Amino acid sequence: MGGAGGGGGKGGVVTLTSDSQVTTQGRQAHALIAQSIGGGGGSGGNAISLGVTVPPGAPAIGIGYTVSVGGDGGDGGNGGKVNLSSTGDVATSAFRSYGILAQSIGGGGGDGGYSVSGSVAITSIVTTLAIGGFGGGGGSGDAVAVGSTGDILTQGNLANGILAQSVGGGGGAGGNSLGIQIVLKAPKPVPGIPVSTTYTLGGCGGDGGAGGVVQVVNQGQIETQGIHAHGILAQSVGGGGGAGGDQSAFDLSLGWLIRVESALSLGGGGSGPPGNGAAVTVDNSNSLTTHGDFAQGILAQSIGGGGGAGGLCFQHGLVDLIDGVPSVKLRVWGNGGSGGAVTLSNSGAIATYGGFAHGILAQSIGGGGGFAAISEDFAISTLQKGVRAIGIPLPDTPGLGIAFAGSGGASGSASDVSVTHTGSITTFGHTSHGILAQSDAGSGRAGTVTVTLGSEILAQGANSHGILAQSVGSSGLGGNIGITIGSGTVQGGSGLGAGVYLDGGANNTLTNAGHISALSGMAVRATVGNDTIVNNGIIAGNVSLGTGVNAIMNCLGAILNSGPDVNLGAGNILTNAGVISPGGLGAICQTTIVGDLALEPTSLLEIEIGGIGEDELDRIILSGALGSASGGPAPLAESGSVVFSLLPGLDLASLIGPGGSVELLFLVPRDLAGGALTMYCDFPDCPQGFSYSVFHDESGAAWLRVAASEIPEPATLTLLALGGLALLRRRRKS
């Protein structure tokens, strides 16, 4: 048996306070650095055991065994608390030279010792056992706190303004194991059934250490000018579980008699969960500017450690034709650790100029499950002698010369993510989102994602979203997403960019009192959650709400400047108590709404006319039903109002001509719910000497008719039956 490795030492508490101006000029020359690092655990000792078993003489049968156990690895030491406070300005000018570096890191666990056990048997029953040592557990990182009020400038690649991190040490790898067994059987007529058994067990990998709590409060200006140079990077990372030890079993059997041979092979995995990430909090109140690609303004993340990989299983057998070879192969793998809660508050102005450079990236990520390793089995049955020497491979049957690689372990869960933004964010590069808030659990359970906004976000680059909020877990395990835009403008970029993108989640809500748009025209996009939009402000552009149970409520005083496509999904309802203006004022647009449209008494449809051609006026096309919000027969004006206007410079009278008329289709539903459509209508721009009327058919399709004739002028418009048509009583503009 191998001896156990010693444990690593602990890191102490570190406190650094600076009010000085600090400037560095070399590579990897940080301005301020505070670290507490635990020592690594020692490796376990190796073990080797060999034996030979021979019976005292016929007809006796010998019995023997060999056992070998590798030593366990030592645990890594924990990192200590780290506190850093700076009030002075700092500057660095070279590669990987941080303005401020504060770290607490747990030491890695020691590896388990390997084990070798072998035996040679003649007409004997023998057992061979080899067990690899267990890997040591990784040490945990402790709390890290950074406070900075001075200005920070870095000018190198990978040179973060502030890096604050607490990292758990990785678990040690499990020891490998090797079992070797050779069985020699005497020829006929010696009776007996020699039996040989080989057990090989790879050592389990050690647990990963946990990351500690991380807190950053920044009140100074930060500017970075390199690639992968974040303004603020705050992270808590759990250590990964150690990989399980590999195992190999080799069996050689010669002779004529029937024998039973069995082998158990168990590859090790993470003996427990890897480390979890802890809570991360960032509060920034001053300007942050990054100039390089992959340089985030603020990156706050809590990440669970990955599960340990299952050990490799190899079994090699050279056997007689008539011998059976039952074999079992198993592997154990670790689950992933969980990401902790992330809370971020920003009241400063953030600008990023590179590609893949988000203004704010806040994420809680569950560690991936360990993967099960490769399994190989070489069963060769071609060693028969003499006239019976016919080589026939064993059938490819589970448990008989064939092994299967297992699936990976479950991923860890992710926690809640909250972002509050009252400053301003501008991103200029491609795929550079204003805010990316993410709870990603892989195949675990994701947390809630909350974004609260009271100011401006402008994403100017291609494929850049103003806000991307994501909660993704295994099937049905995404958390709720809540986005509240209290004021300000949220603009997405061109290409695939969206103003607001809700990815995954469960029951998601977007409440808007600001202005949402995108250079691409996609104001709001969602994927698989149940998504509700409550609009009290302005939404301009397309809306696509994916496959869930969705709803849009365009409230009193709100404006939906709809793009060509508003997709709620069939059977879902857009309820309008505010203004729907296809394309917004000054543009002609035909909007197709996938879903139903319910009109409140305060509903207003704004229809602009740019000509008398079919595609020269605003139009709303519904895949579903049109009706009043009450769902019943609509009394007078319960369906709100429609207002028509002309684009500037259009001379409608000359297009119609003296004594002529024109009918312009502006509303096309699938059918009309609740009976007749009743609403007020107005056309302030109707040319002098012309009158207008609005009518619809039984399906609810509605037209504006403008004609050179004089008709009475009622106070309101109501529906009357006119053959197969329902007619809105006409109003004349003198």
PDB file of N, CA and C in Angstrom, residues 55 57 59 132 142 151 173 202 306 354 380 666 672 712:
ATOM      1  N   PRO A  55      -0.323 -25.313  -6.728  1.00  0.00           N
ATOM      2  CA  PRO A  55      -0.869 -26.292  -5.775  1.00  0.00           C
ATOM      3  C   PRO A  55       0.225 -27.239  -5.292  1.00  0.00           C
ATOM      4  N   GLY A  57       0.235 -30.352  -5.224  1.00  0.00           N
ATOM      5  CA  GLY A  57       0.298 -31.547  -6.062  1.00  0.00           C
ATOM      6  C   GLY A  57      -1.090 -32.012  -6.440  1.00  0.00           C
ATOM      7  N   PRO A  59      -4.370 -34.273  -6.820  1.00  0.00           N
ATOM      8  CA  PRO A  59      -5.359 -33.441  -7.534  1.00  0.00           C
ATOM      9  C   PRO A  59      -5.665 -32.136  -6.821  1.00  0.00           C
ATOM     10  N   GLY A 132      -6.355   2.056  -7.419  1.00  0.00           N
ATOM     11  CA  GLY A 132      -5.600   3.307  -7.466  1.00  0.00           C
ATOM     12  C   GLY A 132      -5.960   4.221  -6.307  1.00  0.00           C
ATOM     13  N   ASP A 142     -11.097  32.173  -0.805  1.00  0.00           N
ATOM     14  CA  ASP A 142     -11.837  32.916   0.212  1.00  0.00           C
ATOM     15  C   ASP A 142     -12.356  34.224  -0.387  1.00  0.00           C
ATOM     16  N   ASP A 151      -8.204  56.713 -10.826  1.00  0.00           N
ATOM     17  CA  ASP A 151      -8.321  56.375 -12.242  1.00  0.00           C
ATOM     18  C   ASP A 151      -7.338  55.262 -12.600  1.00  0.00           C
ATOM     19  N   ALA A 173      -6.128  14.086  -9.495  1.00  0.00           N
ATOM     20  CA  ALA A 173      -6.543  12.944 -10.313  1.00  0.00           C
ATOM     21  C   ALA A 173      -6.443  11.651  -9.511  1.00  0.00           C
ATOM     22  N   GLY A 202      -9.804   2.141 -10.732  1.00  0.00           N
ATOM     23  CA  GLY A 202      -9.100   3.418 -10.794  1.00  0.00           C
ATOM     24  C   GLY A 202      -9.527   4.311  -9.652  1.00  0.00           C
ATOM     25  N   GLY A 306     -16.124  22.160 -13.211  1.00  0.00           N
ATOM     26  CA  GLY A 306     -16.546  21.028 -14.033  1.00  0.00           C
ATOM     27  C   GLY A 306     -16.386  19.710 -13.304  1.00  0.00           C
ATOM     28  N   GLY A 354     -14.341  47.524 -29.479  1.00  0.00           N
ATOM     29  CA  GLY A 354     -13.908  46.322 -30.176  1.00  0.00           C
ATOM     30  C   GLY A 354     -15.054  45.373 -30.476  1.00  0.00           C
ATOM     31  N   ILE A 380      -9.632 -11.966 -27.511  1.00  0.00           N
ATOM     32  CA  ILE A 380      -9.105 -12.743 -28.639  1.00  0.00           C
ATOM     33  C   ILE A 380      -9.139 -14.214 -28.257  1.00  0.00           C
ATOM     34  N   PHE A 666     -56.986  48.839 -45.775  1.00  0.00           N
ATOM     35  CA  PHE A 666     -55.996  49.094 -44.729  1.00  0.00           C
ATOM     36  C   PHE A 666     -56.021  48.078 -43.594  1.00  0.00           C
ATOM     37  N   LEU A 672     -63.741  38.233 -38.145  1.00  0.00           N
ATOM     38  CA  LEU A 672     -64.163  39.272 -37.218  1.00  0.00           C
ATOM     39  C   LEU A 672     -64.827  38.627 -36.018  1.00  0.00           C
ATOM     40  N   PRO A 712     -73.809  64.191 -45.828  1.00  0.00           N
ATOM     41  CA  PRO A 712     -74.034  64.772 -44.497  1.00  0.00           C
ATOM     42  C   PRO A 712     -72.867  64.462 -43.556  1.00  0.00           C
TER      43      PRO A 712
END
